[in-house]
PDB file of C-alpha atoms in Angstrom:
ATOM      1  CA  MET A   1     -27.664 -31.872  -6.464  1.00  0.00           C
ATOM      2  CA  ASN A   2     -24.679 -31.125  -4.363  1.00  0.00           C
ATOM      3  CA  LEU A   3     -22.071 -32.671  -6.204  1.00  0.00           C
ATOM      4  CA  PRO A   4     -18.893 -32.547  -3.920  1.00  0.00           C
ATOM      5  CA  ARG A   5     -15.460 -31.856  -4.844  1.00  0.00           C
ATOM      6  CA  ILE A   6     -12.888 -32.952  -2.895  1.00  0.00           C
ATOM      7  CA  SER A   7     -15.273 -36.023  -0.913  1.00  0.00           C
ATOM      8  CA  LEU A   8     -16.104 -36.966  -4.602  1.00  0.00           C
ATOM      9  CA  LEU A   9     -13.294 -38.885  -4.765  1.00  0.00           C
ATOM     10  CA  PRO A  10     -13.636 -42.405  -2.894  1.00  0.00           C
ATOM     11  CA  THR A  11     -16.877 -42.645  -5.146  1.00  0.00           C
ATOM     12  CA  PHE A  12     -15.845 -40.838  -8.084  1.00  0.00           C
ATOM     13  CA  LEU A  13     -12.254 -43.265  -8.492  1.00  0.00           C
ATOM     14  CA  ARG A  14     -15.421 -46.924  -7.221  1.00  0.00           C
ATOM     15  CA  GLU A  15     -17.435 -45.777  -9.636  1.00  0.00           C
ATOM     16  CA  LEU A  16     -14.502 -45.268 -12.745  1.00  0.00           C
ATOM     17  CA  LEU A  17     -13.142 -48.831 -11.893  1.00  0.00           C
ATOM     18  CA  SER A  18     -15.872 -51.376 -10.557  1.00  0.00           C
ATOM     19  CA  ASP A  19     -16.758 -53.462 -14.037  1.00  0.00           C
ATOM     20  CA  GLN A  20     -20.286 -53.706 -12.693  1.00  0.00           C
ATOM     21  CA  THR A  21     -23.329 -52.561 -12.738  1.00  0.00           C
ATOM     22  CA  LEU A  22     -25.900 -51.871 -10.220  1.00  0.00           C
ATOM     23  CA  PRO A  23     -29.276 -53.854 -10.932  1.00  0.00           C
ATOM     24  CA  ARG A  24     -31.622 -51.593 -11.543  1.00  0.00           C
ATOM     25  CA  GLU A  25     -34.975 -51.517  -8.900  1.00  0.00           C
ATOM     26  CA  PRO A  26     -38.137 -50.041  -9.726  1.00  0.00           C
ATOM     27  CA  GLU A  27     -39.397 -47.681  -6.913  1.00  0.00           C
ATOM     28  CA  PRO A  28     -42.541 -49.480  -4.566  1.00  0.00           C
ATOM     29  CA  ASP A  29     -44.951 -46.926  -5.476  1.00  0.00           C
ATOM     30  CA  ALA A  30     -44.866 -45.145  -9.281  1.00  0.00           C
ATOM     31  CA  ILE A  31     -48.213 -43.358  -8.380  1.00  0.00           C
ATOM     32  CA  MET A  32     -47.016 -41.018  -5.460  1.00  0.00           C
ATOM     33  CA  GLU A  33     -50.942 -40.918  -4.186  1.00  0.00           C
ATOM     34  CA  ASP A  34     -50.146 -40.999  -0.141  1.00  0.00           C
ATOM     35  CA  VAL A  35     -51.414 -37.387   1.057  1.00  0.00           C
ATOM     36  CA  ASP A  36     -48.737 -36.738   3.544  1.00  0.00           C
ATOM     37  CA  GLN A  37     -46.311 -38.245   1.917  1.00  0.00           C
ATOM     38  CA  VAL A  38     -46.531 -35.646  -1.164  1.00  0.00           C
ATOM     39  CA  ALA A  39     -47.495 -32.342   1.659  1.00  0.00           C
ATOM     40  CA  ALA A  40     -43.971 -33.550   2.591  1.00  0.00           C
ATOM     41  CA  PHE A  41     -42.500 -33.225  -0.788  1.00  0.00           C
ATOM     42  CA  SER A  42     -43.730 -30.629  -1.896  1.00  0.00           C
ATOM     43  CA  GLU A  43     -43.049 -28.330   1.001  1.00  0.00           C
ATOM     44  CA  THR A  44     -39.977 -29.762   1.023  1.00  0.00           C
ATOM     45  CA  GLY A  45     -38.710 -28.343  -2.912  1.00  0.00           C
ATOM     46  CA  ARG A  46     -40.268 -25.200  -2.043  1.00  0.00           C
ATOM     47  CA  ALA A  47     -38.483 -24.023   1.211  1.00  0.00           C
ATOM     48  CA  GLU A  48     -35.177 -23.693   1.341  1.00  0.00           C
ATOM     49  CA  SER A  49     -32.755 -26.306   0.296  1.00  0.00           C
ATOM     50  CA  THR A  50     -30.486 -28.557  -1.073  1.00  0.00           C
ATOM     51  CA  LEU A  51     -32.875 -28.846  -4.516  1.00  0.00           C
ATOM     52  CA  ALA A  52     -32.676 -24.776  -4.736  1.00  0.00           C
ATOM     53  CA  ALA A  53     -30.159 -25.524  -6.882  1.00  0.00           C
ATOM     54  CA  SER A  54     -31.215 -28.195  -8.957  1.00  0.00           C
ATOM     55  CA  TYR A  55     -34.311 -26.304 -10.020  1.00  0.00           C
ATOM     56  CA  LEU A  56     -32.122 -23.009 -10.309  1.00  0.00           C
ATOM     57  CA  PHE A  57     -30.082 -24.832 -12.972  1.00  0.00           C
ATOM     58  CA  HIS A  58     -32.286 -26.558 -14.809  1.00  0.00           C
ATOM     59  CA  THR A  59     -35.255 -24.081 -15.204  1.00  0.00           C
ATOM     60  CA  ALA A  60     -31.937 -21.866 -16.541  1.00  0.00           C
ATOM     61  CA  ARG A  61     -30.873 -25.107 -19.395  1.00  0.00           C
ATOM     62  CA  ALA A  62     -34.441 -25.456 -20.000  1.00  0.00           C
ATOM     63  CA  SER A  63     -35.025 -21.829 -20.788  1.00  0.00           C
ATOM     64  CA  GLN A  64     -32.273 -21.774 -22.961  1.00  0.00           C
ATOM     65  CA  ALA A  65     -33.894 -25.217 -25.003  1.00  0.00           C
ATOM     66  CA  LEU A  66     -36.813 -23.647 -24.964  1.00  0.00           C
ATOM     67  CA  GLN A  67     -36.859 -20.215 -26.382  1.00  0.00           C
ATOM     68  CA  GLY A  68     -39.452 -19.188 -29.652  1.00  0.00           C
ATOM     69  CA  CYS A  69     -41.382 -22.310 -27.823  1.00  0.00           C
ATOM     70  CA  LYS A  70     -45.295 -21.468 -27.576  1.00  0.00           C
ATOM     71  CA  ARG A  71     -46.522 -24.490 -26.136  1.00  0.00           C
ATOM     72  CA  VAL A  72     -44.859 -26.843 -24.382  1.00  0.00           C
ATOM     73  CA  VAL A  73     -45.511 -30.405 -22.643  1.00  0.00           C
ATOM     74  CA  ASP A  74     -43.761 -31.352 -18.719  1.00  0.00           C
ATOM     75  CA  LEU A  75     -43.264 -34.756 -18.441  1.00  0.00           C
ATOM     76  CA  GLY A  76     -44.491 -36.364 -14.946  1.00  0.00           C
ATOM     77  CA  CYS A  77     -44.550 -32.271 -13.102  1.00  0.00           C
ATOM     78  CA  GLY A  78     -45.230 -32.989 -10.144  1.00  0.00           C
ATOM     79  CA  PRO A  79     -46.050 -30.613  -7.206  1.00  0.00           C
ATOM     80  CA  ALA A  80     -45.036 -28.132 -10.783  1.00  0.00           C
ATOM     81  CA  THR A  81     -41.998 -25.837  -8.297  1.00  0.00           C
ATOM     82  CA  GLN A  82     -39.680 -26.583 -11.195  1.00  0.00           C
ATOM     83  CA  LEU A  83     -42.388 -26.174 -13.943  1.00  0.00           C
ATOM     84  CA  ILE A  84     -43.449 -22.931 -11.854  1.00  0.00           C
ATOM     85  CA  GLN A  85     -40.069 -21.329 -12.122  1.00  0.00           C
ATOM     86  CA  ILE A  86     -39.567 -22.499 -15.305  1.00  0.00           C
ATOM     87  CA  ALA A  87     -43.462 -21.041 -16.544  1.00  0.00           C
ATOM     88  CA  THR A  88     -42.560 -17.474 -14.524  1.00  0.00           C
ATOM     89  CA  ILE A  89     -39.269 -17.376 -16.492  1.00  0.00           C
ATOM     90  CA  ASN A  90     -40.997 -17.657 -19.768  1.00  0.00           C
ATOM     91  CA  PRO A  91     -43.830 -15.851 -19.535  1.00  0.00           C
ATOM     92  CA  GLU A  92     -44.420 -15.823 -22.888  1.00  0.00           C
ATOM     93  CA  ILE A  93     -44.914 -19.623 -23.044  1.00  0.00           C
ATOM     94  CA  GLU A  94     -47.931 -21.604 -22.435  1.00  0.00           C
ATOM     95  CA  PHE A  95     -47.063 -24.731 -19.933  1.00  0.00           C
ATOM     96  CA  VAL A  96     -48.910 -28.042 -19.473  1.00  0.00           C
ATOM     97  CA  GLY A  97     -48.173 -29.822 -16.358  1.00  0.00           C
ATOM     98  CA  VAL A  98     -49.188 -33.902 -16.947  1.00  0.00           C
ATOM     99  CA  ASP A  99     -48.962 -36.045 -14.260  1.00  0.00           C
ATOM    100  CA  MET A 100     -51.093 -39.679 -12.988  1.00  0.00           C
ATOM    101  CA  SER A 101     -50.858 -38.626  -9.548  1.00  0.00           C
ATOM    102  CA  GLN A 102     -54.179 -36.578  -8.370  1.00  0.00           C
ATOM    103  CA  GLU A 103     -52.444 -35.305  -5.350  1.00  0.00           C
ATOM    104  CA  MET A 104     -49.268 -34.388  -7.045  1.00  0.00           C
ATOM    105  CA  LEU A 105     -51.347 -32.296  -9.327  1.00  0.00           C
ATOM    106  CA  ARG A 106     -53.928 -30.537  -6.612  1.00  0.00           C
ATOM    107  CA  HIS A 107     -50.044 -29.684  -5.520  1.00  0.00           C
ATOM    108  CA  ALA A 108     -49.060 -27.921  -8.255  1.00  0.00           C
ATOM    109  CA  ARG A 109     -52.657 -25.910  -8.689  1.00  0.00           C
ATOM    110  CA  THR A 110     -52.652 -24.269  -5.848  1.00  0.00           C
ATOM    111  CA  HIS A 111     -48.762 -23.740  -5.943  1.00  0.00           C
ATOM    112  CA  ALA A 112     -49.796 -21.778  -9.390  1.00  0.00           C
ATOM    113  CA  ASP A 113     -52.407 -19.977  -8.079  1.00  0.00           C
ATOM    114  CA  GLU A 114     -50.307 -18.402  -5.082  1.00  0.00           C
ATOM    115  CA  ALA A 115     -48.007 -18.232  -7.081  1.00  0.00           C
ATOM    116  CA  GLY A 116     -49.700 -16.015  -9.625  1.00  0.00           C
ATOM    117  CA  VAL A 117     -48.880 -18.232 -12.423  1.00  0.00           C
ATOM    118  CA  ARG A 118     -51.425 -18.068 -15.535  1.00  0.00           C
ATOM    119  CA  ASN A 119     -49.011 -19.731 -18.464  1.00  0.00           C
ATOM    120  CA  VAL A 120     -49.815 -23.052 -16.680  1.00  0.00           C
ATOM    121  CA  SER A 121     -52.282 -26.057 -17.155  1.00  0.00           C
ATOM    122  CA  PHE A 122     -52.578 -28.491 -15.251  1.00  0.00           C
ATOM    123  CA  MET A 123     -53.957 -32.755 -16.797  1.00  0.00           C
ATOM    124  CA  THR A 124     -54.104 -35.993 -15.740  1.00  0.00           C
ATOM    125  CA  GLY A 125     -51.924 -38.158 -17.975  1.00  0.00           C
ATOM    126  CA  ASP A 126     -49.635 -41.759 -18.533  1.00  0.00           C
ATOM    127  CA  ILE A 127     -46.652 -39.621 -20.191  1.00  0.00           C
ATOM    128  CA  THR A 128     -46.068 -43.160 -22.122  1.00  0.00           C
ATOM    129  CA  LYS A 129     -49.399 -42.681 -23.919  1.00  0.00           C
ATOM    130  CA  LEU A 130     -50.036 -38.740 -23.968  1.00  0.00           C
ATOM    131  CA  ASP A 131     -53.756 -39.653 -25.656  1.00  0.00           C
ATOM    132  CA  ALA A 132     -54.558 -35.758 -25.128  1.00  0.00           C
ATOM    133  CA  PHE A 133     -52.076 -35.156 -27.765  1.00  0.00           C
ATOM    134  CA  GLU A 134     -52.269 -35.167 -31.058  1.00  0.00           C
ATOM    135  CA  PRO A 135     -49.294 -35.570 -33.331  1.00  0.00           C
ATOM    136  CA  GLN A 136     -46.716 -33.137 -34.241  1.00  0.00           C
ATOM    137  CA  SER A 137     -48.939 -30.269 -31.328  1.00  0.00           C
ATOM    138  CA  VAL A 138     -46.161 -29.027 -29.248  1.00  0.00           C
ATOM    139  CA  ASP A 139     -43.437 -26.993 -29.377  1.00  0.00           C
ATOM    140  CA  GLY A 140     -41.707 -28.099 -26.907  1.00  0.00           C
ATOM    141  CA  VAL A 141     -41.240 -30.898 -24.460  1.00  0.00           C
ATOM    142  CA  ILE A 142     -38.692 -31.342 -21.124  1.00  0.00           C
ATOM    143  CA  SER A 143     -39.434 -33.083 -18.120  1.00  0.00           C
ATOM    144  CA  THR A 144     -37.069 -32.785 -14.923  1.00  0.00           C
ATOM    145  CA  VAL A 145     -35.976 -35.246 -12.896  1.00  0.00           C
ATOM    146  CA  SER A 146     -39.094 -37.833 -13.286  1.00  0.00           C
ATOM    147  CA  LEU A 147     -38.654 -40.793 -15.994  1.00  0.00           C
ATOM    148  CA  HIS A 148     -37.200 -42.886 -13.120  1.00  0.00           C
ATOM    149  CA  HIS A 149     -40.955 -43.490 -11.855  1.00  0.00           C
ATOM    150  CA  LEU A 150     -41.759 -44.925 -15.218  1.00  0.00           C
ATOM    151  CA  PRO A 151     -41.715 -49.048 -13.826  1.00  0.00           C
ATOM    152  CA  THR A 152     -39.904 -51.054 -17.342  1.00  0.00           C
ATOM    153  CA  ALA A 153     -37.411 -50.340 -20.081  1.00  0.00           C
ATOM    154  CA  GLY A 154     -40.145 -50.440 -22.371  1.00  0.00           C
ATOM    155  CA  HIS A 155     -41.865 -47.406 -20.491  1.00  0.00           C
ATOM    156  CA  LEU A 156     -39.317 -45.197 -20.925  1.00  0.00           C
ATOM    157  CA  GLU A 157     -39.313 -46.050 -25.247  1.00  0.00           C
ATOM    158  CA  GLY A 158     -42.818 -45.478 -24.635  1.00  0.00           C
ATOM    159  CA  CYS A 159     -42.595 -42.223 -23.083  1.00  0.00           C
ATOM    160  CA  PHE A 160     -39.858 -41.212 -26.612  1.00  0.00           C
ATOM    161  CA  ARG A 161     -42.199 -42.447 -28.362  1.00  0.00           C
ATOM    162  CA  GLU A 162     -44.497 -40.062 -26.954  1.00  0.00           C
ATOM    163  CA  ILE A 163     -42.851 -37.261 -27.489  1.00  0.00           C
ATOM    164  CA  GLN A 164     -41.651 -37.998 -30.871  1.00  0.00           C
ATOM    165  CA  ARG A 165     -45.163 -37.948 -31.826  1.00  0.00           C
ATOM    166  CA  ILE A 166     -46.748 -34.528 -30.247  1.00  0.00           C
ATOM    167  CA  LEU A 167     -43.427 -32.532 -30.757  1.00  0.00           C
ATOM    168  CA  LYS A 168     -42.978 -30.551 -33.805  1.00  0.00           C
ATOM    169  CA  PRO A 169     -40.176 -31.062 -36.259  1.00  0.00           C
ATOM    170  CA  GLY A 170     -37.557 -28.966 -34.915  1.00  0.00           C
ATOM    171  CA  GLY A 171     -39.158 -28.791 -31.114  1.00  0.00           C
ATOM    172  CA  ALA A 172     -37.192 -27.925 -28.306  1.00  0.00           C
ATOM    173  CA  LEU A 173     -36.554 -30.618 -25.718  1.00  0.00           C
ATOM    174  CA  TYR A 174     -34.814 -31.044 -22.177  1.00  0.00           C
ATOM    175  CA  LEU A 175     -34.754 -34.324 -20.400  1.00  0.00           C
ATOM    176  CA  ALA A 176     -32.460 -34.494 -17.016  1.00  0.00           C
ATOM    177  CA  ASP A 177     -32.525 -37.503 -15.096  1.00  0.00           C
ATOM    178  CA  PHE A 178     -30.473 -39.264 -12.064  1.00  0.00           C
ATOM    179  CA  GLY A 179     -28.343 -42.001 -13.957  1.00  0.00           C
ATOM    180  CA  ARG A 180     -27.503 -45.589 -12.773  1.00  0.00           C
ATOM    181  CA  LEU A 181     -24.907 -45.894 -10.614  1.00  0.00           C
ATOM    182  CA  LYS A 182     -22.324 -49.119 -10.539  1.00  0.00           C
ATOM    183  CA  SER A 183     -22.337 -49.841  -6.951  1.00  0.00           C
ATOM    184  CA  LEU A 184     -24.827 -49.222  -4.275  1.00  0.00           C
ATOM    185  CA  LYS A 185     -22.375 -47.875  -2.351  1.00  0.00           C
ATOM    186  CA  SER A 186     -22.190 -44.221  -4.270  1.00  0.00           C
ATOM    187  CA  VAL A 187     -25.924 -45.192  -4.453  1.00  0.00           C
ATOM    188  CA  ILE A 188     -25.826 -44.668  -0.176  1.00  0.00           C
ATOM    189  CA  PHE A 189     -23.234 -41.870  -0.585  1.00  0.00           C
ATOM    190  CA  PHE A 190     -24.784 -39.299  -2.902  1.00  0.00           C
ATOM    191  CA  ALA A 191     -28.087 -40.536  -0.984  1.00  0.00           C
ATOM    192  CA  TYR A 192     -27.665 -39.327   2.782  1.00  0.00           C
ATOM    193  CA  MET A 193     -24.391 -36.988   1.685  1.00  0.00           C
ATOM    194  CA  ASN A 194     -26.743 -33.576   3.173  1.00  0.00           C
ATOM    195  CA  ARG A 195     -28.375 -35.785   5.746  1.00  0.00           C
ATOM    196  CA  ASP A 196     -27.222 -32.757   8.568  1.00  0.00           C
ATOM    197  CA  ARG A 197     -29.830 -30.162   6.624  1.00  0.00           C
ATOM    198  CA  ASP A 198     -32.680 -32.105   4.444  1.00  0.00           C
ATOM    199  CA  PRO A 199     -35.690 -33.964   5.890  1.00  0.00           C
ATOM    200  CA  HIS A 200     -35.189 -37.899   6.087  1.00  0.00           C
ATOM    201  CA  GLN A 201     -37.840 -38.636   3.968  1.00  0.00           C
ATOM    202  CA  LEU A 202     -36.231 -36.779   0.714  1.00  0.00           C
ATOM    203  CA  LEU A 203     -33.145 -38.853   1.752  1.00  0.00           C
ATOM    204  CA  LEU A 204     -34.985 -41.606   1.483  1.00  0.00           C
ATOM    205  CA  ASP A 205     -36.456 -40.530  -2.230  1.00  0.00           C
ATOM    206  CA  TYR A 206     -33.608 -39.590  -3.274  1.00  0.00           C
ATOM    207  CA  GLU A 207     -32.290 -43.566  -2.808  1.00  0.00           C
ATOM    208  CA  ARG A 208     -35.382 -44.793  -4.426  1.00  0.00           C
ATOM    209  CA  SER A 209     -34.968 -42.969  -7.412  1.00  0.00           C
ATOM    210  CA  LEU A 210     -31.267 -43.747  -7.464  1.00  0.00           C
ATOM    211  CA  ARG A 211     -31.608 -47.283  -7.339  1.00  0.00           C
ATOM    212  CA  ALA A 212     -34.337 -46.867 -10.292  1.00  0.00           C
ATOM    213  CA  ALA A 213     -32.221 -44.279 -12.418  1.00  0.00           C
ATOM    214  CA  PHE A 214     -31.607 -46.341 -15.913  1.00  0.00           C
ATOM    215  CA  LEU A 215     -28.330 -46.472 -17.880  1.00  0.00           C
ATOM    216  CA  LEU A 216     -26.972 -43.402 -19.645  1.00  0.00           C
ATOM    217  CA  SER A 217     -27.078 -45.989 -22.821  1.00  0.00           C
ATOM    218  CA  ASP A 218     -30.240 -45.918 -21.882  1.00  0.00           C
ATOM    219  CA  PHE A 219     -31.094 -42.611 -22.749  1.00  0.00           C
ATOM    220  CA  GLN A 220     -28.165 -42.747 -25.204  1.00  0.00           C
ATOM    221  CA  ARG A 221     -29.576 -45.496 -27.289  1.00  0.00           C
ATOM    222  CA  LEU A 222     -33.344 -44.327 -26.930  1.00  0.00           C
ATOM    223  CA  ALA A 223     -32.654 -40.576 -27.982  1.00  0.00           C
ATOM    224  CA  LYS A 224     -30.283 -41.518 -31.491  1.00  0.00           C
ATOM    225  CA  GLY A 225     -33.508 -44.041 -31.995  1.00  0.00           C
ATOM    226  CA  PHE A 226     -36.664 -41.718 -32.038  1.00  0.00           C
ATOM    227  CA  LEU A 227     -35.332 -37.825 -30.996  1.00  0.00           C
ATOM    228  CA  GLY A 228     -32.341 -38.343 -34.421  1.00  0.00           C
ATOM    229  CA  GLY A 229     -29.355 -35.763 -34.808  1.00  0.00           C
ATOM    230  CA  ALA A 230     -30.695 -32.616 -33.245  1.00  0.00           C
ATOM    231  CA  VAL A 231     -30.608 -34.132 -29.607  1.00  0.00           C
ATOM    232  CA  ASN A 232     -27.348 -34.232 -27.170  1.00  0.00           C
ATOM    233  CA  VAL A 233     -26.875 -36.117 -24.568  1.00  0.00           C
ATOM    234  CA  PHE A 234     -24.857 -35.185 -21.614  1.00  0.00           C
ATOM    235  CA  SER A 235     -23.985 -35.934 -17.978  1.00  0.00           C
ATOM    236  CA  THR A 236     -21.777 -35.077 -15.142  1.00  0.00           C
ATOM    237  CA  PHE A 237     -18.672 -35.494 -15.634  1.00  0.00           C
ATOM    238  CA  LYS A 238     -17.436 -39.333 -15.546  1.00  0.00           C
ATOM    239  CA  VAL A 239     -19.602 -40.352 -13.289  1.00  0.00           C
ATOM    240  CA  PRO A 240     -23.343 -39.904 -14.743  1.00  0.00           C
ATOM    241  CA  LEU A 241     -24.791 -38.988 -11.111  1.00  0.00           C
ATOM    242  CA  LEU A 242     -27.389 -37.270 -13.578  1.00  0.00           C
ATOM    243  CA  ILE A 243     -28.535 -36.807 -17.006  1.00  0.00           C
ATOM    244  CA  VAL A 244     -29.176 -34.130 -19.453  1.00  0.00           C
ATOM    245  CA  LEU A 245     -30.721 -35.001 -22.766  1.00  0.00           C
ATOM    246  CA  LYS A 246     -31.149 -31.218 -25.157  1.00  0.00           C
ATOM    247  CA  THR A 247     -31.571 -29.686 -28.419  1.00  0.00           C
ATOM    248  CA  PRO A 248     -29.186 -27.119 -28.866  1.00  0.00           C
ATOM    249  CA  ASP A 249     -29.041 -23.593 -26.834  1.00  0.00           C
ATOM    250  CA  LYS A 250     -30.812 -20.822 -28.342  1.00  0.00           C
ATOM    251  CA  ASP A 251     -30.038 -17.276 -27.430  1.00  0.00           C
ATOM    252  CA  LEU A 252     -31.531 -16.001 -23.662  1.00  0.00           C
ATOM    253  CA  PRO A 253     -32.634 -12.325 -23.395  1.00  0.00           C
ATOM    254  CA  ALA A 254     -30.461 -10.484 -21.369  1.00  0.00           C
ATOM    255  CA  GLU A 255     -33.582 -10.066 -19.467  1.00  0.00           C
ATOM    256  CA  LYS A 256     -33.939 -13.451 -18.337  1.00  0.00           C
ATOM    257  CA  ILE A 257     -29.998 -14.003 -17.675  1.00  0.00           C
ATOM    258  CA  ALA A 258     -29.802 -10.756 -15.227  1.00  0.00           C
ATOM    259  CA  ILE A 259     -32.800 -12.209 -13.629  1.00  0.00           C
ATOM    260  CA  LEU A 260     -31.227 -15.984 -13.509  1.00  0.00           C
ATOM    261  CA  ASN A 261     -28.554 -14.843 -11.664  1.00  0.00           C
ATOM    262  CA  ARG A 262     -30.488 -12.062  -9.564  1.00  0.00           C
ATOM    263  CA  MET A 263     -31.893 -15.905  -8.126  1.00  0.00           C
ATOM    264  CA  ARG A 264     -28.805 -17.314  -8.382  1.00  0.00           C
ATOM    265  CA  ASP A 265     -27.491 -14.375  -5.610  1.00  0.00           C
ATOM    266  CA  GLY A 266     -29.812 -14.649  -3.707  1.00  0.00           C
ATOM    267  CA  LEU A 267     -28.770 -18.289  -3.214  1.00  0.00           C
ATOM    268  CA  ASN A 268     -27.697 -20.001   1.181  1.00  0.00           C
ATOM    269  CA  PRO A 269     -23.961 -19.902   0.528  1.00  0.00           C
ATOM    270  CA  ARG A 270     -24.577 -23.803   0.652  1.00  0.00           C
ATOM    271  CA  PHE A 271     -26.727 -24.007  -2.128  1.00  0.00           C
ATOM    272  CA  LYS A 272     -25.026 -21.396  -4.109  1.00  0.00           C
ATOM    273  CA  TYR A 273     -21.894 -23.805  -3.969  1.00  0.00           C
ATOM    274  CA  ASP A 274     -23.700 -26.675  -4.794  1.00  0.00           C
ATOM    275  CA  LEU A 275     -24.923 -25.241  -8.287  1.00  0.00           C
ATOM    276  CA  ASP A 276     -22.208 -23.991  -9.098  1.00  0.00           C
ATOM    277  CA  ASP A 277     -20.336 -27.440  -8.571  1.00  0.00           C
ATOM    278  CA  MET A 278     -23.383 -28.818 -10.929  1.00  0.00           C
ATOM    279  CA  ARG A 279     -22.321 -26.153 -13.449  1.00  0.00           C
ATOM    280  CA  THR A 280     -18.579 -27.134 -12.759  1.00  0.00           C
ATOM    281  CA  PHE A 281     -19.208 -30.992 -13.675  1.00  0.00           C
ATOM    282  CA  PHE A 282     -21.734 -30.519 -16.386  1.00  0.00           C
ATOM    283  CA  LYS A 283     -19.246 -28.787 -18.299  1.00  0.00           C
ATOM    284  CA  LEU A 284     -16.395 -30.537 -17.591  1.00  0.00           C
ATOM    285  CA  GLY A 285     -19.407 -33.612 -19.651  1.00  0.00           C
ATOM    286  CA  GLY A 286     -19.436 -31.407 -22.541  1.00  0.00           C
ATOM    287  CA  LEU A 287     -22.527 -28.613 -21.509  1.00  0.00           C
ATOM    288  CA  LYS A 288     -21.380 -25.063 -22.452  1.00  0.00           C
ATOM    289  CA  ASN A 289     -22.988 -21.840 -23.128  1.00  0.00           C
ATOM    290  CA  ASP A 290     -23.523 -21.206 -19.138  1.00  0.00           C
ATOM    291  CA  VAL A 291     -25.530 -18.417 -18.377  1.00  0.00           C
ATOM    292  CA  PHE A 292     -24.191 -17.385 -15.086  1.00  0.00           C
ATOM    293  CA  HIS A 293     -21.954 -15.404 -13.966  1.00  0.00           C
TER     294      HIS A 293
END
């Protein structure tokens, strides 16, 4: 997601100096089933858009955490645009995408077939009640920008409890999501700053997502309570627009690093700038081991 530098300054200062916390507003539809809305979301994600930078950032970072895994679950996979990119980079890993929306999963299966990806399967499921998975049965768990869809903090806690239950000891974890901002003005700024290049529905979804985001402190508390000291929590510098929870990085093979850098080189210059902003703000927030040149 684009994090502009100079234009961010007023919002940055407002967030730093404000003592208030914006109340959370859960999304009106926790499960996206509307055919047209799902289609628009899926198509925008796969077209060249501002999402391209975010997808590539998370693909690189998740891949670093997942090396050595055999079976990985993606919680709230949606139309699987992100998951299929990660699975393509890591063909030796079996991925299982879980989502409650049948319409999302229909698009996910179609996308996987069209991409020729064979190491991904999908199932309908509630990420707060992962009954299809036995205790300590998976090597890794990922989730990218999906947890804010959960209705309440209790559901978020339930999700963490299930992650703790199904993940093998020493298993890999990569969770990424939005963080709650302090000011509605900040939400509006970030949600609509790309109005010149993104469709209105995507901008509106982004605003609703930022309004529904959980606090950085929520993720810190749950990570400590359920996942122990092996999981680190990072956020974009000073202003937690984006939050990442992850287990320590493992070395990526040189061929994977080369593929990721070719993907970066192939981005539209505007989206490459977006990616580099994400890298900068997370690096300032303490996230190291950047694989991009």
